[in-house]
Structure formats: C-alpha cells, structure tokens
Amino acid sequence: MGELLWLIPLGFAVGTLGTLIGAGGGFVLMPVLLLLYPESDPGTVTAVSLAVVCLNTASGSWAYARARRIDFRSGLLFAAATIPGAVAGALTTDWIPRRGFNGIFGVVMIAAAAYLVLHRPRGPATARGAAARLTTRALVDAYGIEHRYSYSMRLGMWISLLVGYLSSLLGIGGGVIHVPALLRLLDFPV
C-alpha cells in the first residue's frame, strides 16, 4: 500500500491539468499507467484511467456549472451521442493485444498533437458561409459575459460518437479530442 502513495500527488496533478484545459487528464494518466504497469492488460489500465477521469470531470463540471459556463442542452445531446461509441470502444479494448494497444495509443496521441500544432483556426461558422442548418446558442455566465455561437449539430453528434469510441478504447476520456473539436470545428467559445 505504501508504494502506491505517490499516486495521490500524481492524481492531483492530473486533475488540476485536466480540469484547467477541460480534458479530464486521461491523456496524461494513460501514458504513465502504460509505462508503470507494462504487464497489465489494456482493459484494466483503461478502466483505471477512465475512473479517475470520471471523478475529475465531475468535479470540474461542478465548478464550471457554478460559473454558469455550461451549455447543458448541447452538452447533454453530445453526451448521448458518445454512449454508443463508448460501449463499442470498451468492447473493442479486450480484442487488442497490449503491444498493438500501445501503438494505437501512440499514433492517436501524436495525431492529436500534430492537429493542435499545425491546424490554423478558421473564422466562425457564420462567416464561413456554412449550411443554414446551424444551431445558434447564447449563454450568459455568472460574470455577465454573453457568449453567442453557432455550430452544426449533425457534425457535433458524429464527432461525439467518434470521441466516445476513442475515449473508451484508449482510456483517455473524451476531452483531449472533444475540446479541440468543439473549439476548432464547431466554433464553441473557450
């Protein structure tokens, strides 16, 4: 038991970073768990990471809800779209040998990093002349700041399905994929 006490400060660091950027922290925790427990099967490591991410996400969501910065309607719709993908991802994990899992995990993390570094932001959807099927939302936070944005609900649902699959498959939580997609593809405010 004593040899596991160092996991407490690791959890605190992962929680702080994950909440700060809205990514849950699984993208930090999973590589640590994969390196420290090379004999563990992907399903076990993924489950541990997702449990930590779940608790971290709940606490971060509570803080953002108090600041009235959550678009609950959009969030619940996107969350519902992640469920089928998450179930499929969890079922897929058991079929992947550990060595293959490590490779898939590495490729997805490198691809996500490359996208964040190389992708140039576009203008808002309305300025791009996007299809007329945009959902427009307005949100006033606890500080009185109004946030107006428009996004494609259809694209958001497809992205959420994919995020559900990848997050459950890799144990990273969805934030590391969902947050950049919300910002850069769906034009949500930070």
PDB file of C-alpha atoms in Angstrom:
ATOM      1  CA  MET A   1       0.000   0.000   0.000  1.00  0.00           C
ATOM      2  CA  GLY A   2       2.785   2.418   0.898  1.00  0.00           C
ATOM      3  CA  GLU A   3       4.376   2.042  -2.535  1.00  0.00           C
ATOM      4  CA  LEU A   4       1.180   3.385  -4.100  1.00  0.00           C
ATOM      5  CA  LEU A   5       1.030   6.634  -2.086  1.00  0.00           C
ATOM      6  CA  TRP A   6       2.892   8.511  -4.814  1.00  0.00           C
ATOM      7  CA  LEU A   7      -0.241   8.062  -6.944  1.00  0.00           C
ATOM      8  CA  ILE A   8      -2.007  10.693  -4.794  1.00  0.00           C
ATOM      9  CA  PRO A   9       0.163  13.634  -5.955  1.00  0.00           C
ATOM     10  CA  LEU A  10       0.023  12.224  -9.498  1.00  0.00           C
ATOM     11  CA  GLY A  11      -3.779  12.234  -9.288  1.00  0.00           C
ATOM     12  CA  PHE A  12      -3.762  15.808  -8.011  1.00  0.00           C
ATOM     13  CA  ALA A  13      -1.518  16.952 -10.881  1.00  0.00           C
ATOM     14  CA  VAL A  14      -3.580  15.077 -13.474  1.00  0.00           C
ATOM     15  CA  GLY A  15      -6.805  16.507 -12.007  1.00  0.00           C
ATOM     16  CA  THR A  16      -5.502  20.061 -11.986  1.00  0.00           C
ATOM     17  CA  LEU A  17      -4.219  19.968 -15.551  1.00  0.00           C
ATOM     18  CA  GLY A  18      -7.241  18.077 -16.849  1.00  0.00           C
ATOM     19  CA  THR A  19      -9.743  20.478 -15.306  1.00  0.00           C
ATOM     20  CA  LEU A  20      -7.794  23.524 -16.441  1.00  0.00           C
ATOM     21  CA  ILE A  21      -7.977  22.585 -20.113  1.00  0.00           C
ATOM     22  CA  GLY A  22     -11.247  20.630 -19.974  1.00  0.00           C
ATOM     23  CA  ALA A  23      -9.667  17.327 -20.949  1.00  0.00           C
ATOM     24  CA  GLY A  24     -10.130  15.214 -17.832  1.00  0.00           C
ATOM     25  CA  GLY A  25      -6.453  14.281 -17.570  1.00  0.00           C
ATOM     26  CA  GLY A  26      -6.594  10.806 -19.098  1.00  0.00           C
ATOM     27  CA  PHE A  27      -4.173  11.818 -21.838  1.00  0.00           C
ATOM     28  CA  VAL A  28      -1.571  12.362 -19.074  1.00  0.00           C
ATOM     29  CA  LEU A  29      -2.530   9.457 -16.831  1.00  0.00           C
ATOM     30  CA  MET A  30      -2.720   6.737 -19.507  1.00  0.00           C
ATOM     31  CA  PRO A  31       0.912   7.018 -20.667  1.00  0.00           C
ATOM     32  CA  VAL A  32       2.059   6.931 -17.029  1.00  0.00           C
ATOM     33  CA  LEU A  33      -0.019   3.820 -16.328  1.00  0.00           C
ATOM     34  CA  LEU A  34       1.133   2.148 -19.547  1.00  0.00           C
ATOM     35  CA  LEU A  35       4.780   2.757 -18.660  1.00  0.00           C
ATOM     36  CA  LEU A  36       4.482   1.765 -14.998  1.00  0.00           C
ATOM     37  CA  TYR A  37       2.330  -1.328 -15.497  1.00  0.00           C
ATOM     38  CA  PRO A  38       3.564  -2.961 -18.721  1.00  0.00           C
ATOM     39  CA  GLU A  39       2.199  -6.350 -17.644  1.00  0.00           C
ATOM     40  CA  SER A  40      -1.382  -5.101 -17.240  1.00  0.00           C
ATOM     41  CA  ASP A  41      -3.890  -5.730 -19.996  1.00  0.00           C
ATOM     42  CA  PRO A  42      -5.314  -2.714 -21.875  1.00  0.00           C
ATOM     43  CA  GLY A  43      -8.805  -3.217 -20.401  1.00  0.00           C
ATOM     44  CA  THR A  44      -7.554  -2.894 -16.813  1.00  0.00           C
ATOM     45  CA  VAL A  45      -5.382   0.155 -17.445  1.00  0.00           C
ATOM     46  CA  THR A  46      -8.153   1.809 -19.456  1.00  0.00           C
ATOM     47  CA  ALA A  47     -10.715   1.179 -16.700  1.00  0.00           C
ATOM     48  CA  VAL A  48      -8.473   2.702 -14.018  1.00  0.00           C
ATOM     49  CA  SER A  49      -7.804   5.780 -16.140  1.00  0.00           C
ATOM     50  CA  LEU A  50     -11.473   6.269 -17.016  1.00  0.00           C
ATOM     51  CA  ALA A  51     -12.477   6.007 -13.346  1.00  0.00           C
ATOM     52  CA  VAL A  52     -10.048   8.794 -12.490  1.00  0.00           C
ATOM     53  CA  VAL A  53     -11.181  10.869 -15.468  1.00  0.00           C
ATOM     54  CA  CYS A  54     -14.834  10.414 -14.455  1.00  0.00           C
ATOM     55  CA  LEU A  55     -14.232  11.776 -10.965  1.00  0.00           C
ATOM     56  CA  ASN A  56     -12.079  14.605 -12.264  1.00  0.00           C
ATOM     57  CA  THR A  57     -14.638  15.542 -14.897  1.00  0.00           C
ATOM     58  CA  ALA A  58     -17.442  15.581 -12.327  1.00  0.00           C
ATOM     59  CA  SER A  59     -15.566  17.974 -10.053  1.00  0.00           C
ATOM     60  CA  GLY A  60     -14.566  20.240 -12.940  1.00  0.00           C
ATOM     61  CA  SER A  61     -18.113  20.263 -14.295  1.00  0.00           C
ATOM     62  CA  TRP A  62     -19.442  21.286 -10.903  1.00  0.00           C
ATOM     63  CA  ALA A  63     -17.086  24.303 -10.857  1.00  0.00           C
ATOM     64  CA  TYR A  64     -17.997  25.305 -14.425  1.00  0.00           C
ATOM     65  CA  ALA A  65     -21.712  24.892 -13.652  1.00  0.00           C
ATOM     66  CA  ARG A  66     -21.382  27.282 -10.708  1.00  0.00           C
ATOM     67  CA  ALA A  67     -19.838  29.811 -13.105  1.00  0.00           C
ATOM     68  CA  ARG A  68     -22.783  29.139 -15.486  1.00  0.00           C
ATOM     69  CA  ARG A  69     -20.420  28.358 -18.343  1.00  0.00           C
ATOM     70  CA  ILE A  70     -22.015  25.092 -19.449  1.00  0.00           C
ATOM     71  CA  ASP A  71     -24.364  24.831 -22.409  1.00  0.00           C
ATOM     72  CA  PHE A  72     -26.317  21.958 -20.846  1.00  0.00           C
ATOM     73  CA  ARG A  73     -28.573  21.397 -23.844  1.00  0.00           C
ATOM     74  CA  SER A  74     -25.696  20.915 -26.283  1.00  0.00           C
ATOM     75  CA  GLY A  75     -23.647  19.043 -23.702  1.00  0.00           C
ATOM     76  CA  LEU A  76     -26.381  16.515 -22.976  1.00  0.00           C
ATOM     77  CA  LEU A  77     -27.034  15.916 -26.672  1.00  0.00           C
ATOM     78  CA  PHE A  78     -23.336  15.368 -27.348  1.00  0.00           C
ATOM     79  CA  ALA A  79     -23.040  13.149 -24.258  1.00  0.00           C
ATOM     80  CA  ALA A  80     -25.904  10.992 -25.507  1.00  0.00           C
ATOM     81  CA  ALA A  81     -24.138  10.614 -28.858  1.00  0.00           C
ATOM     82  CA  THR A  82     -20.965   9.400 -27.135  1.00  0.00           C
ATOM     83  CA  ILE A  83     -22.690   6.462 -25.433  1.00  0.00           C
ATOM     84  CA  PRO A  84     -22.851   4.025 -28.398  1.00  0.00           C
ATOM     85  CA  GLY A  85     -19.243   4.838 -29.269  1.00  0.00           C
ATOM     86  CA  ALA A  86     -18.122   4.390 -25.659  1.00  0.00           C
ATOM     87  CA  VAL A  87     -19.757   0.975 -25.438  1.00  0.00           C
ATOM     88  CA  ALA A  88     -18.150  -0.094 -28.726  1.00  0.00           C
ATOM     89  CA  GLY A  89     -14.758   1.210 -27.588  1.00  0.00           C
ATOM     90  CA  ALA A  90     -14.938  -0.673 -24.287  1.00  0.00           C
ATOM     91  CA  LEU A  91     -15.825  -3.888 -26.111  1.00  0.00           C
ATOM     92  CA  THR A  92     -13.027  -3.377 -28.636  1.00  0.00           C
ATOM     93  CA  THR A  93     -10.321  -2.912 -25.985  1.00  0.00           C
ATOM     94  CA  ASP A  94     -10.496  -6.573 -24.953  1.00  0.00           C
ATOM     95  CA  TRP A  95      -9.656  -7.667 -28.506  1.00  0.00           C
ATOM     96  CA  ILE A  96      -6.437  -5.666 -28.794  1.00  0.00           C
ATOM     97  CA  PRO A  97      -3.164  -7.163 -27.516  1.00  0.00           C
ATOM     98  CA  ARG A  98      -1.091  -4.883 -25.297  1.00  0.00           C
ATOM     99  CA  ARG A  99       1.635  -4.238 -27.893  1.00  0.00           C
ATOM    100  CA  GLY A 100      -0.941  -3.242 -30.518  1.00  0.00           C
ATOM    101  CA  PHE A 101      -2.762  -1.101 -27.972  1.00  0.00           C
ATOM    102  CA  ASN A 102       0.447   0.805 -27.196  1.00  0.00           C
ATOM    103  CA  GLY A 103       0.956   1.501 -30.900  1.00  0.00           C
ATOM    104  CA  ILE A 104      -2.615   2.668 -31.461  1.00  0.00           C
ATOM    105  CA  PHE A 105      -2.442   4.863 -28.364  1.00  0.00           C
ATOM    106  CA  GLY A 106       0.823   6.462 -29.523  1.00  0.00           C
ATOM    107  CA  VAL A 107      -0.434   7.132 -33.041  1.00  0.00           C
ATOM    108  CA  VAL A 108      -3.660   8.762 -31.801  1.00  0.00           C
ATOM    109  CA  MET A 109      -1.785  10.985 -29.332  1.00  0.00           C
ATOM    110  CA  ILE A 110       0.740  12.059 -31.981  1.00  0.00           C
ATOM    111  CA  ALA A 111      -2.079  12.767 -34.448  1.00  0.00           C
ATOM    112  CA  ALA A 112      -3.927  14.860 -31.850  1.00  0.00           C
ATOM    113  CA  ALA A 113      -0.764  16.817 -31.036  1.00  0.00           C
ATOM    114  CA  ALA A 114       0.015  17.384 -34.725  1.00  0.00           C
ATOM    115  CA  TYR A 115      -3.522  18.621 -35.341  1.00  0.00           C
ATOM    116  CA  LEU A 116      -3.307  21.108 -32.468  1.00  0.00           C
ATOM    117  CA  VAL A 117       0.078  22.413 -33.595  1.00  0.00           C
ATOM    118  CA  LEU A 118      -0.480  22.506 -37.366  1.00  0.00           C
ATOM    119  CA  HIS A 119      -4.182  23.373 -37.726  1.00  0.00           C
ATOM    120  CA  ARG A 120      -4.929  27.012 -38.446  1.00  0.00           C
ATOM    121  CA  PRO A 121      -8.186  28.266 -36.916  1.00  0.00           C
ATOM    122  CA  ARG A 122     -10.930  29.297 -39.316  1.00  0.00           C
ATOM    123  CA  GLY A 123     -13.433  32.072 -38.906  1.00  0.00           C
ATOM    124  CA  PRO A 124     -16.789  31.428 -37.198  1.00  0.00           C
ATOM    125  CA  ALA A 125     -19.229  29.134 -38.983  1.00  0.00           C
ATOM    126  CA  THR A 126     -21.486  32.007 -39.945  1.00  0.00           C
ATOM    127  CA  ALA A 127     -18.547  33.832 -41.542  1.00  0.00           C
ATOM    128  CA  ARG A 128     -17.584  30.701 -43.497  1.00  0.00           C
ATOM    129  CA  GLY A 129     -20.987  30.603 -45.156  1.00  0.00           C
ATOM    130  CA  ALA A 130     -21.801  27.243 -43.575  1.00  0.00           C
ATOM    131  CA  ALA A 131     -25.047  25.436 -44.276  1.00  0.00           C
ATOM    132  CA  ALA A 132     -28.215  27.057 -42.988  1.00  0.00           C
ATOM    133  CA  ARG A 133     -28.697  24.141 -40.572  1.00  0.00           C
ATOM    134  CA  LEU A 134     -26.704  25.728 -37.763  1.00  0.00           C
ATOM    135  CA  THR A 135     -27.774  25.626 -34.155  1.00  0.00           C
ATOM    136  CA  THR A 136     -27.321  29.025 -32.539  1.00  0.00           C
ATOM    137  CA  ARG A 137     -26.844  29.264 -28.798  1.00  0.00           C
ATOM    138  CA  ALA A 138     -26.397  32.122 -26.339  1.00  0.00           C
ATOM    139  CA  LEU A 139     -25.072  31.733 -22.835  1.00  0.00           C
ATOM    140  CA  VAL A 140     -24.619  34.373 -20.130  1.00  0.00           C
ATOM    141  CA  ASP A 141     -22.147  33.284 -17.473  1.00  0.00           C
ATOM    142  CA  ALA A 142     -22.065  34.200 -13.779  1.00  0.00           C
ATOM    143  CA  TYR A 143     -19.925  37.242 -14.579  1.00  0.00           C
ATOM    144  CA  GLY A 144     -22.486  38.652 -17.021  1.00  0.00           C
ATOM    145  CA  ILE A 145     -20.445  37.855 -20.118  1.00  0.00           C
ATOM    146  CA  GLU A 146     -22.571  36.751 -23.061  1.00  0.00           C
ATOM    147  CA  HIS A 147     -21.271  34.020 -25.341  1.00  0.00           C
ATOM    148  CA  ARG A 148     -23.001  33.607 -28.743  1.00  0.00           C
ATOM    149  CA  TYR A 149     -22.054  30.843 -31.127  1.00  0.00           C
ATOM    150  CA  SER A 150     -23.432  28.732 -33.941  1.00  0.00           C
ATOM    151  CA  TYR A 151     -22.493  25.174 -34.804  1.00  0.00           C
ATOM    152  CA  SER A 152     -23.551  22.187 -36.858  1.00  0.00           C
ATOM    153  CA  MET A 153     -25.465  19.834 -34.575  1.00  0.00           C
ATOM    154  CA  ARG A 154     -25.106  16.990 -37.078  1.00  0.00           C
ATOM    155  CA  LEU A 155     -21.315  17.349 -37.199  1.00  0.00           C
ATOM    156  CA  GLY A 156     -21.226  17.627 -33.401  1.00  0.00           C
ATOM    157  CA  MET A 157     -23.147  14.382 -32.984  1.00  0.00           C
ATOM    158  CA  TRP A 158     -20.837  12.483 -35.375  1.00  0.00           C
ATOM    159  CA  ILE A 159     -17.761  13.900 -33.646  1.00  0.00           C
ATOM    160  CA  SER A 160     -19.211  12.888 -30.273  1.00  0.00           C
ATOM    161  CA  LEU A 161     -19.818   9.325 -31.460  1.00  0.00           C
ATOM    162  CA  LEU A 162     -16.174   9.098 -32.573  1.00  0.00           C
ATOM    163  CA  VAL A 163     -14.982  10.717 -29.348  1.00  0.00           C
ATOM    164  CA  GLY A 164     -16.972   8.183 -27.326  1.00  0.00           C
ATOM    165  CA  TYR A 165     -15.322   5.324 -29.178  1.00  0.00           C
ATOM    166  CA  LEU A 166     -11.752   6.632 -28.962  1.00  0.00           C
ATOM    167  CA  SER A 167     -12.008   7.801 -25.368  1.00  0.00           C
ATOM    168  CA  SER A 168     -13.354   4.476 -24.159  1.00  0.00           C
ATOM    169  CA  LEU A 169     -10.977   2.453 -26.323  1.00  0.00           C
ATOM    170  CA  LEU A 170      -7.895   4.372 -25.181  1.00  0.00           C
ATOM    171  CA  GLY A 171      -8.889   5.298 -21.622  1.00  0.00           C
ATOM    172  CA  ILE A 172      -8.148   8.969 -22.173  1.00  0.00           C
ATOM    173  CA  GLY A 173     -11.580  10.418 -21.592  1.00  0.00           C
ATOM    174  CA  GLY A 174     -13.078  12.464 -24.373  1.00  0.00           C
ATOM    175  CA  GLY A 175     -11.840  15.924 -23.513  1.00  0.00           C
ATOM    176  CA  VAL A 176      -8.499  15.756 -25.258  1.00  0.00           C
ATOM    177  CA  ILE A 177     -10.358  15.122 -28.532  1.00  0.00           C
ATOM    178  CA  HIS A 178     -13.692  16.809 -27.830  1.00  0.00           C
ATOM    179  CA  VAL A 179     -12.353  20.169 -26.623  1.00  0.00           C
ATOM    180  CA  PRO A 180     -10.285  20.873 -29.772  1.00  0.00           C
ATOM    181  CA  ALA A 181     -13.223  19.706 -31.918  1.00  0.00           C
ATOM    182  CA  LEU A 182     -15.649  21.974 -30.048  1.00  0.00           C
ATOM    183  CA  LEU A 183     -13.298  24.929 -30.431  1.00  0.00           C
ATOM    184  CA  ARG A 184     -11.963  24.450 -33.939  1.00  0.00           C
ATOM    185  CA  LEU A 185     -14.625  22.527 -35.813  1.00  0.00           C
ATOM    186  CA  LEU A 186     -17.823  23.591 -34.051  1.00  0.00           C
ATOM    187  CA  ASP A 187     -16.843  27.161 -33.073  1.00  0.00           C
ATOM    188  CA  PHE A 188     -17.715  26.925 -29.378  1.00  0.00           C
ATOM    189  CA  PRO A 189     -16.213  29.702 -27.240  1.00  0.00           C
ATOM    190  CA  VAL A 190     -13.342  28.683 -24.964  1.00  0.00           C
TER     191      VAL A 190
END
